[in-house]
Short mmCIF file of C-alpha atoms in Angstrom, two decimals:
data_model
loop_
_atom_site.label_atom_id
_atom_site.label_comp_id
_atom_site.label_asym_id
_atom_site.label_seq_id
_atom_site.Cartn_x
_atom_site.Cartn_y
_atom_site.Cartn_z
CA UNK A 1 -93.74 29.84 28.21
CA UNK A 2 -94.11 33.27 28.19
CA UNK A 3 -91.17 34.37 30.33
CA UNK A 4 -90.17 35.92 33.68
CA UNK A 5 -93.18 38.19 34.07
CA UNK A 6 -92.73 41.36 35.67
CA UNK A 7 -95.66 43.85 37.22
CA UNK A 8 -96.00 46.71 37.39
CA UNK A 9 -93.86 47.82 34.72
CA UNK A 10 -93.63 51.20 35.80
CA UNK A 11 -94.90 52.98 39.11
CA UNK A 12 -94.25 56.60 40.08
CA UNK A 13 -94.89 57.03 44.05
CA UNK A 14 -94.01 59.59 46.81
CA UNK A 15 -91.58 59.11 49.60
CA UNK A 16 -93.37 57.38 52.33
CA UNK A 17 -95.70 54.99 50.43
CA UNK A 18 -95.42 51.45 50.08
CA UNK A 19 -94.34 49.86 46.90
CA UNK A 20 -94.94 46.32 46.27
CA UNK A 21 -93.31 44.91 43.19
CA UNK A 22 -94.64 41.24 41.65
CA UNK A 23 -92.74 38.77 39.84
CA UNK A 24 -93.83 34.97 38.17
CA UNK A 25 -91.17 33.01 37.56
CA UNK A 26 -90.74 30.32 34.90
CA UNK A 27 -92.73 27.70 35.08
CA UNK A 28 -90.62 24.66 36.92
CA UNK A 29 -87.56 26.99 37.93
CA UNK A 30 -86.33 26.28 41.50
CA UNK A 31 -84.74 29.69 41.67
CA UNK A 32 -85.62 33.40 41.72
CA UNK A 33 -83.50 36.31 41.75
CA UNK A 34 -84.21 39.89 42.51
CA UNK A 35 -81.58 42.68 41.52
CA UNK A 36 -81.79 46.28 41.14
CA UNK A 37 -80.17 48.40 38.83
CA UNK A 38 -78.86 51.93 38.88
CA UNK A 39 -76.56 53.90 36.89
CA UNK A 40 -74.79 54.88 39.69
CA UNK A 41 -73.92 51.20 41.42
CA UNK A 42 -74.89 49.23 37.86
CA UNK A 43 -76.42 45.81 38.66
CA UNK A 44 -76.84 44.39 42.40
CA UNK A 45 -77.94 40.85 43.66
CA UNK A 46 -80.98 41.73 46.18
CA UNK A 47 -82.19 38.54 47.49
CA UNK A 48 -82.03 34.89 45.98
CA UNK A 49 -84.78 31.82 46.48
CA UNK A 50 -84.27 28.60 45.93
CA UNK A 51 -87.19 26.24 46.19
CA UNK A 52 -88.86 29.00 47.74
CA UNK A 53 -86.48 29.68 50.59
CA UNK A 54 -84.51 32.85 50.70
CA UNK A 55 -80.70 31.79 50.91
CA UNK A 56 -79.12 34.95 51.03
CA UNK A 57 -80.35 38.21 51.17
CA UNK A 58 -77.27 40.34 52.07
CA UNK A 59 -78.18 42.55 49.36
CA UNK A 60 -81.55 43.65 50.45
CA UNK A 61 -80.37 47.40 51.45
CA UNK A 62 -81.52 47.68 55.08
CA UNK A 63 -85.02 47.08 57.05
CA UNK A 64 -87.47 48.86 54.70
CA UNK A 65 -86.79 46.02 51.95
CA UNK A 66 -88.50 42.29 52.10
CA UNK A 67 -89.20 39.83 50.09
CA UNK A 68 -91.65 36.66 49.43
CA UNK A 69 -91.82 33.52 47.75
CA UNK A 70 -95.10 32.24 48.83
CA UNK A 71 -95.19 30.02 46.27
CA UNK A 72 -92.98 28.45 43.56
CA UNK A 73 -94.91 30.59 41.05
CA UNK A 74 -95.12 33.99 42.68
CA UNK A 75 -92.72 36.74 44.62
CA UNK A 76 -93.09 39.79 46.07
CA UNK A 77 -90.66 42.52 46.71
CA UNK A 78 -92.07 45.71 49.26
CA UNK A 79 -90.60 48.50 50.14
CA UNK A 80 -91.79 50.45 53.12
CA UNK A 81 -91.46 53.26 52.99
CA UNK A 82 -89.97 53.97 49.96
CA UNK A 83 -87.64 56.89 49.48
CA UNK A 84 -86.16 59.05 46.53
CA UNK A 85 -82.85 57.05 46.63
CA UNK A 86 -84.82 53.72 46.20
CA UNK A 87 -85.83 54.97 42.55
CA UNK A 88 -84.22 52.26 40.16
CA UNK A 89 -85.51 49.68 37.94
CA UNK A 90 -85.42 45.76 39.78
CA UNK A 91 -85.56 42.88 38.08
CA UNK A 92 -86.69 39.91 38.66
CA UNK A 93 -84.88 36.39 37.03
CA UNK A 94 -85.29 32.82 37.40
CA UNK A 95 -83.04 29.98 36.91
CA UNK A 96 -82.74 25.94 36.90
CA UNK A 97 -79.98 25.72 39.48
CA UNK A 98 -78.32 22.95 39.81
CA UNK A 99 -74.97 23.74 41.83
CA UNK A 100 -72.60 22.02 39.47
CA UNK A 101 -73.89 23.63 35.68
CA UNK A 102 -74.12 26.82 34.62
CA UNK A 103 -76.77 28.71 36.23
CA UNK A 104 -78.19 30.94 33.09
CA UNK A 105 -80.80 33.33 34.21
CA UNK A 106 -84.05 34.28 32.44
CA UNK A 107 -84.59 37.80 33.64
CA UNK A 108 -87.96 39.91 33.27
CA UNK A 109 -88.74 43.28 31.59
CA UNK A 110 -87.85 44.91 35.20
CA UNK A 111 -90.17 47.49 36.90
CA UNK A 112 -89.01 51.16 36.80
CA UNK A 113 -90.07 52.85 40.39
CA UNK A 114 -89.64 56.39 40.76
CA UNK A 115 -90.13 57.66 44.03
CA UNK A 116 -90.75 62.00 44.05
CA UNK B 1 -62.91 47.56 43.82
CA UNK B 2 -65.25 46.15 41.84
CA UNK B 3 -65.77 42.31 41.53
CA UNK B 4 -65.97 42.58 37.92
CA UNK B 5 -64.92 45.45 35.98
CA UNK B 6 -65.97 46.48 32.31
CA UNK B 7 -65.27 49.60 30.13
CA UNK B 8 -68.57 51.94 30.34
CA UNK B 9 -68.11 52.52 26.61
CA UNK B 10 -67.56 51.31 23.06
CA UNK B 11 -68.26 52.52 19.86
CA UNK B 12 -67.61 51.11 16.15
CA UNK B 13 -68.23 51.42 12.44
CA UNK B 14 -71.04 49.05 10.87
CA UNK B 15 -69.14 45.67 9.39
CA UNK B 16 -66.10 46.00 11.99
CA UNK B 17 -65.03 44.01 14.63
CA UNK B 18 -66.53 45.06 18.00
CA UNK B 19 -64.00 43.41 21.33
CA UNK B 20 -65.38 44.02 24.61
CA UNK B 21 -63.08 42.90 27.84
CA UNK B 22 -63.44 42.25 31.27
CA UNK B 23 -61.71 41.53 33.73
CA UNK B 24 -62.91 39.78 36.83
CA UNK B 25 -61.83 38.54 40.45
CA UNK B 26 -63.23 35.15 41.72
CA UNK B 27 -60.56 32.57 40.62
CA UNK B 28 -63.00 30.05 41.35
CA UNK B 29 -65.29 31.16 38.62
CA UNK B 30 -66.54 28.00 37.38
CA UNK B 31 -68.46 29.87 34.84
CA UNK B 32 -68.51 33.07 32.56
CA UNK B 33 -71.13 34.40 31.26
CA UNK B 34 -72.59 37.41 28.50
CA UNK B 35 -75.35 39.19 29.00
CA UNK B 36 -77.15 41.73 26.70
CA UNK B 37 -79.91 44.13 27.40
CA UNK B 38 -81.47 46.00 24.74
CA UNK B 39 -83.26 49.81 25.47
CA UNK B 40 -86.02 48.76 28.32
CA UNK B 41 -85.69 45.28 28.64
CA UNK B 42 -84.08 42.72 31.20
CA UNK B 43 -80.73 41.05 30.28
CA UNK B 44 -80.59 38.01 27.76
CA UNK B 45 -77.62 35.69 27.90
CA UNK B 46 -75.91 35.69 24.53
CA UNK B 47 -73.45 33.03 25.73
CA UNK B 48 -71.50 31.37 28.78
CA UNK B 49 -67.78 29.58 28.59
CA UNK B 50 -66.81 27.10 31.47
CA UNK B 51 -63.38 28.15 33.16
CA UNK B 52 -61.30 24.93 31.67
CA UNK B 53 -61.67 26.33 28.17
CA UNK B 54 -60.16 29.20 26.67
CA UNK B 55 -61.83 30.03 23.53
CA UNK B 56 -65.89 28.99 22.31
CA UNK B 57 -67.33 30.07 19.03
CA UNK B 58 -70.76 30.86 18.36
CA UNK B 59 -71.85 32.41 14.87
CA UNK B 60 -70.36 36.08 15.12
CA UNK B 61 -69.62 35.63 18.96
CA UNK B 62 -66.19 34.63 19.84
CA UNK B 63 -65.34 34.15 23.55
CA UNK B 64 -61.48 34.40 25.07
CA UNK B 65 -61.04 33.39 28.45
CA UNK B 66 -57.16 33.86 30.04
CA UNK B 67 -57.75 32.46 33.29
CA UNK B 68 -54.80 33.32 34.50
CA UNK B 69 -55.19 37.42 34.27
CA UNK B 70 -58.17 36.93 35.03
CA UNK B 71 -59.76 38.63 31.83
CA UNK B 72 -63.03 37.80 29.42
CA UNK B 73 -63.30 38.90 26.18
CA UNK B 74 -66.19 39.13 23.50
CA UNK B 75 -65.53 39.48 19.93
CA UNK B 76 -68.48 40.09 17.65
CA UNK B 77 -67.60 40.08 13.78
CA UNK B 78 -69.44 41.80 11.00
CA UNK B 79 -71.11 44.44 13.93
CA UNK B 80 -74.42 45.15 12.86
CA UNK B 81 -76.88 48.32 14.08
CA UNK B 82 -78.48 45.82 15.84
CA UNK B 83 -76.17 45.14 17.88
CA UNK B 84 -76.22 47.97 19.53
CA UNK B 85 -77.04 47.21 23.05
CA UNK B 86 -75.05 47.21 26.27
CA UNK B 87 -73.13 44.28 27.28
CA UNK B 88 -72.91 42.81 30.60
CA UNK B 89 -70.15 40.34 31.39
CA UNK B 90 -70.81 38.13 35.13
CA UNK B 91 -68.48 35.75 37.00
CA UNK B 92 -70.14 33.14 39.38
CA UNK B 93 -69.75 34.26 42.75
CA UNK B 94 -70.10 31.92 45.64
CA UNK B 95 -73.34 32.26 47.90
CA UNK B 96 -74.93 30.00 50.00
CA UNK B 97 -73.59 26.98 48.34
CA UNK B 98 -74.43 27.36 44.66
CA UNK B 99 -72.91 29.99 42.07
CA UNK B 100 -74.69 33.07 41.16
CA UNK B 101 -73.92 35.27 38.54
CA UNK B 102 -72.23 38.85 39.65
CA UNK B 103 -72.47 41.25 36.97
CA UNK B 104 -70.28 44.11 35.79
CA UNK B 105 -71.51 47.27 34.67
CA UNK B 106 -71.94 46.89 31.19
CA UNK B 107 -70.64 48.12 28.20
CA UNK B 108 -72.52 50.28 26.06
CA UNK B 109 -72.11 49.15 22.35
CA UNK B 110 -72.74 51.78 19.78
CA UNK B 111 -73.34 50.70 16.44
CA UNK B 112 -72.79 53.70 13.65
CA UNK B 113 -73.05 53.22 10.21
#
């Protein structure tokens, strides 16, 4: 398998834009993560899936945030409109979880956004 | 405060010992886990330890686990350049039924020779 792939791996954008950020999971997780990480609040839990569904998204910052799961291979994460504080680099993980084991998360290369 | 709370920095000699805590608040952790990220890459787990055990060995990776305080520790013998990384530590946090990892804020790790 070739891991939790990530795209784009960078973007630079300017405030007001739409950013749309793309994740595949591994092949026959039931759950996808997204966090974001900053050096000024470290590394924060976005919005979790499991089997597709979103099951908590208390993380997701306010309104201009959302996120997809279309599919059990694909997820999106938008922002619109983006702004200068937004600028971070999200990841994207995936995990077998199973409630009762350890839930061990395979986490992508991230995407750095910068928005100017 | 923080959920989980880690020392920003750490820096050792080639061949020591490196020992990086953390301390963490969900007592019903039923997992603890390592995480390392090297320069622009995602986080790797390097190992987990299940909250009814108190030590678990791996090759130069030695977990402690005092459930009591409340503290995680990693110990990694014979530090290497390559090591040099920063070092997450995450406690499962309860969410929607199932435990997900909450992470600190890493430890940097520097590695001179």
């Amino acid at each position: 398998d070739a891991g939790v792939i990530q795209s784009p791996r960078h973007e630079v954008t300017e405030m007001g834009q739409e950013v749309t950020l793309r994740c595949k999971p591994i092949s026959g997780h039931n759950s996808l993560f997204w966090y974001r990480q900053t050096m000024m609040r470290g590394l924060e839990l976005l919005i979790y899936f499991n089997n597709n569904v979103p099951i908590d998204d208390s993380g997701m910052p306010e309104d201009r945030f959302s996120a997809k799961m279309p599919n059990a291979s694909f997820s999106t994460l938008k922002i619109q409109p983006s702004e200068p504080r937004d600028s971070a680099v999200y990841f994207c993980a995936s995990s077998t979880m199973t409630g009762t084991g350890a839930n061990v998360l395979t986490f992508g290369a991230g995407s750095r956004l910068t928005v100017l | 405060g923080e959920d989980v709370e880690q020392s920003l920095f750490l820096s050792v000699r080639e061949g020591d010992s490196s020992v990086i805590n953390c301390t963490y608040t969900d007592s019903s952790s039923t997992y603890l886990y390592w995480y390392k990220q090297e320069p622009g890459a995602g986080l790797q787990l390097l190992t987990y330890i299940f909250s009814n055990m108190d030590m678990k060995q791996d090759q130069r990776l030695t977990v402690l686990l005092n459930k009591k305080d409340k503290h995680l520790s990693l110990r990694i013998a014979d530090t290497q350049t390559g090591d040099s990384a920063i070092y997450f530590c995450a406690e499962s946090a309860r969410s929607g039924g199932s435990y997900i990892p909450t992470f600190g804020r890493g430890t940097s790790l520097i590695v001179h020779p």
